[in-house]
Short mmCIF file of C-alpha atoms in Angstrom, two decimals:
data_model
loop_
_atom_site.label_atom_id
_atom_site.label_comp_id
_atom_site.label_asym_id
_atom_site.label_seq_id
_atom_site.Cartn_x
_atom_site.Cartn_y
_atom_site.Cartn_z
CA MET A 1 -17.19 -3.89 10.13
CA ASN A 2 -18.67 -2.02 7.13
CA LYS A 3 -17.94 -3.14 3.50
CA THR A 4 -17.25 0.02 2.18
CA GLY A 5 -14.93 -0.87 -0.12
CA THR A 6 -12.03 1.41 -2.14
CA GLN A 7 -13.41 4.90 -1.98
CA ARG A 8 -11.92 8.18 -3.43
CA LEU A 9 -9.81 9.95 -0.56
CA GLU A 10 -8.00 13.25 -0.68
CA THR A 11 -5.24 14.78 1.17
CA ASP A 12 -3.43 18.05 0.59
CA ARG A 13 -1.07 16.45 -2.08
CA LEU A 14 -2.79 13.31 -2.91
CA ILE A 15 -5.84 11.88 -4.62
CA LEU A 16 -6.33 8.06 -3.58
CA ARG A 17 -8.86 6.08 -6.07
CA ARG A 18 -9.57 3.08 -7.54
CA PHE A 19 -7.07 2.02 -10.42
CA THR A 20 -8.27 2.16 -13.93
CA ILE A 21 -6.89 0.35 -17.00
CA GLU A 22 -5.50 3.68 -18.14
CA ASP A 23 -2.94 3.63 -15.08
CA ALA A 24 -1.19 0.72 -16.64
CA ASP A 25 1.68 2.90 -18.45
CA ASP A 26 2.26 4.91 -15.08
CA MET A 27 2.24 1.89 -12.89
CA TYR A 28 4.79 0.12 -15.14
CA ASN A 29 6.93 3.33 -15.69
CA ASN A 30 6.89 4.71 -12.31
CA TRP A 31 7.26 1.87 -9.88
CA ALA A 32 6.37 -1.74 -10.98
CA SER A 33 9.19 -2.16 -13.41
CA ASP A 34 11.95 -0.57 -11.01
CA SER A 35 13.92 -3.43 -9.27
CA LYS A 36 14.86 -1.03 -6.62
CA VAL A 37 11.21 -0.23 -5.68
CA THR A 38 10.42 -4.06 -5.59
CA GLU A 39 13.80 -4.82 -3.87
CA PHE A 40 12.20 -5.68 -0.52
CA LEU A 41 8.83 -6.59 -1.59
CA THR A 42 7.44 -10.34 -2.42
CA TRP A 43 6.77 -9.84 -5.95
CA SER A 44 9.21 -9.01 -8.77
CA ALA A 45 9.56 -6.02 -11.03
CA HIS A 46 7.20 -6.48 -14.12
CA GLN A 47 8.93 -7.51 -17.27
CA ASN A 48 6.66 -5.69 -19.44
CA VAL A 49 3.20 -3.38 -19.48
CA ASP A 50 1.29 -5.98 -20.72
CA PHE A 51 1.60 -7.77 -17.39
CA THR A 52 0.84 -4.79 -15.51
CA ARG A 53 -2.26 -4.44 -17.75
CA GLU A 54 -3.49 -7.87 -16.98
CA LEU A 55 -2.89 -7.57 -13.10
CA LEU A 56 -5.05 -4.09 -13.20
CA LYS A 57 -7.80 -5.96 -15.04
CA ASP A 58 -7.91 -8.50 -12.09
CA TRP A 59 -7.43 -5.71 -9.34
CA ILE A 60 -10.34 -3.81 -11.08
CA SER A 61 -12.61 -6.75 -11.18
CA ASN A 62 -12.59 -6.82 -7.48
CA TYR A 63 -13.55 -3.62 -6.76
CA GLU A 64 -17.20 -4.49 -6.54
CA ASP A 65 -16.32 -6.49 -3.38
CA GLY A 66 -17.13 -4.16 -0.45
CA GLY A 67 -14.19 -5.95 1.26
CA TYR A 68 -11.65 -5.05 -1.19
CA PHE A 69 -9.43 -2.21 -0.44
CA ASN A 70 -6.70 -1.03 -3.22
CA TRP A 71 -5.82 2.67 -4.14
CA VAL A 72 -3.58 4.23 -6.84
CA ILE A 73 -1.67 7.05 -5.27
CA GLU A 74 -2.26 9.96 -7.64
CA LEU A 75 -0.39 13.41 -7.39
CA ARG A 76 -2.78 16.31 -7.35
CA GLU A 77 -0.18 18.81 -8.78
CA ASN A 78 0.17 16.66 -12.14
CA GLY A 79 -2.35 13.75 -12.08
CA GLN A 80 0.49 11.25 -12.46
CA ALA A 81 -0.17 7.51 -10.92
CA ILE A 82 3.02 7.27 -8.60
CA GLY A 83 2.33 4.39 -6.33
CA ASN A 84 -0.36 2.17 -4.82
CA ILE A 85 -1.61 1.34 -1.30
CA SER A 86 -3.66 -1.43 -0.35
CA VAL A 87 -5.00 -3.94 2.35
CA VAL A 88 -3.13 -7.29 1.82
CA LYS A 89 -4.95 -9.06 4.48
CA LEU A 90 -8.34 -8.43 6.09
CA ASP A 91 -9.26 -10.36 9.04
CA GLU A 92 -13.20 -9.50 9.71
CA ARG A 93 -13.33 -11.60 12.84
CA ILE A 94 -11.18 -9.12 14.61
CA GLU A 95 -11.78 -6.31 12.68
CA ALA A 96 -7.97 -6.03 11.42
CA ALA A 97 -6.18 -5.16 8.25
CA GLU A 98 -2.78 -5.51 6.80
CA ILE A 99 -1.61 -2.99 4.72
CA GLY A 100 0.99 -2.87 1.90
CA TYR A 101 2.38 0.01 -0.31
CA CYS A 102 4.84 0.61 -2.53
CA MET A 103 5.82 4.08 -4.49
CA CYS A 104 7.87 5.65 -7.49
CA ARG A 105 11.69 6.26 -6.23
CA SER A 106 11.74 9.57 -7.47
CA TYR A 107 8.95 10.51 -4.55
CA TRP A 108 10.67 8.77 -1.67
CA GLY A 109 11.68 11.02 1.04
CA ARG A 110 8.92 13.43 0.69
CA GLY A 111 6.50 12.03 3.25
CA ILE A 112 4.11 11.05 0.58
CA MET A 113 3.70 7.82 1.57
CA ALA A 114 3.04 8.77 4.99
CA GLU A 115 0.44 10.91 3.94
CA ALA A 116 -1.42 8.21 2.08
CA LEU A 117 -1.22 5.70 5.05
CA LYS A 118 -2.36 7.98 7.46
CA ALA A 119 -5.41 8.57 5.17
CA VAL A 120 -6.06 4.94 4.59
CA MET A 121 -5.80 4.22 8.03
CA ASP A 122 -8.29 7.09 9.15
CA TYR A 123 -10.57 5.90 6.32
CA LEU A 124 -10.49 2.09 7.32
CA PHE A 125 -10.83 3.17 11.30
CA ASP A 126 -13.71 5.84 10.58
CA VAL A 127 -15.65 4.45 7.56
CA ALA A 128 -14.93 0.64 7.33
CA GLY A 129 -15.13 0.36 10.85
CA LEU A 130 -11.83 -1.60 11.66
CA ASN A 131 -10.12 -1.60 15.03
CA ARG A 132 -6.70 -2.55 13.97
CA VAL A 133 -4.40 -1.69 11.01
CA ALA A 134 -1.13 -3.17 11.06
CA ALA A 135 1.85 -3.36 8.40
CA CYS A 136 5.24 -4.99 8.20
CA HIS A 137 8.39 -4.37 6.28
CA ASP A 138 11.72 -6.20 5.84
CA ALA A 139 14.19 -5.48 8.75
CA ASN A 140 16.67 -4.44 5.98
CA ASN A 141 14.16 -1.71 4.99
CA ALA A 142 14.27 0.66 8.15
CA LYS A 143 12.77 3.47 5.59
CA SER A 144 9.54 1.67 5.33
CA GLY A 145 9.39 1.51 9.12
CA ARG A 146 9.78 5.18 9.20
CA VAL A 147 6.95 5.62 6.86
CA MET A 148 4.76 3.58 9.57
CA GLU A 149 5.88 5.69 12.46
CA LYS A 150 5.19 9.01 10.87
CA ALA A 151 1.60 7.95 10.20
CA GLY A 152 1.48 7.02 13.79
CA MET A 153 1.88 3.25 14.04
CA LYS A 154 3.51 1.69 16.84
CA LEU A 155 6.29 -0.62 16.77
CA GLU A 156 5.15 -4.10 17.84
CA GLY A 157 8.23 -6.03 17.22
CA THR A 158 10.41 -8.26 14.93
CA LEU A 159 9.27 -11.83 13.86
CA ARG A 160 12.35 -13.33 12.79
CA ALA A 161 12.72 -15.31 9.49
CA THR A 162 9.10 -15.23 8.79
CA GLY A 163 9.06 -13.49 5.28
CA ARG A 164 10.44 -14.55 2.11
CA ASN A 165 11.49 -11.87 -0.63
CA ASN A 166 11.12 -11.96 -4.38
CA GLN A 167 14.41 -13.40 -4.40
CA GLY A 168 13.53 -16.12 -2.31
CA ILE A 169 15.70 -15.04 0.54
CA LEU A 170 14.16 -15.25 4.25
CA TYR A 171 14.03 -12.14 6.19
CA ASP A 172 12.93 -10.92 9.70
CA LYS A 173 9.64 -8.95 9.54
CA VAL A 174 9.24 -5.91 11.62
CA TRP A 175 5.54 -5.25 12.68
CA HIS A 176 3.97 -1.89 13.30
CA SER A 177 0.50 -1.07 13.96
CA MET A 178 -2.36 1.12 15.29
CA ILE A 179 -5.30 0.40 17.06
CA LYS A 180 -8.55 2.61 16.74
CA SER A 181 -8.40 3.97 20.34
CA GLU A 182 -4.65 5.07 19.76
CA LYS A 183 -5.77 7.39 16.52
CA PHE A 184 -4.77 11.04 16.92
#
């Protein structure tokens, strides 16, 4: 594995880049404070922008670690931060990463997250030198699974009662992955 860390990535519609403290307002207003966005996640909606700002300070301090991968998703058309995508678990021993993501509700259903996920997977395979990238979703959130499929991941299966959401409720995790040799 190459410890390349979070580097700027660009797609037709998106700029994926490191967070800055100036992203706090967009992050809070566009996705982190929205309970519909966090409904199936392990963390609850932020109660105020100060919490978001403190979280960003922590994230930003990790960028010098080459094993830290956390991007803000910015729209090219207007420069607005609309979501984030990151490696939530890295296993260097087997060259594998688990990805997590979330995005502003008003941009759901436009293929934006699949575009971001594909760009991140390409980077993790081609630049960071990983062999496996995986992601999971709550079985009740099939739309997240569709994002993974659009990005080229294959369904692996469901692990029953292996996750606990921000409401404290157990849920089934549905896993998808791609191995470098399957990259298209």
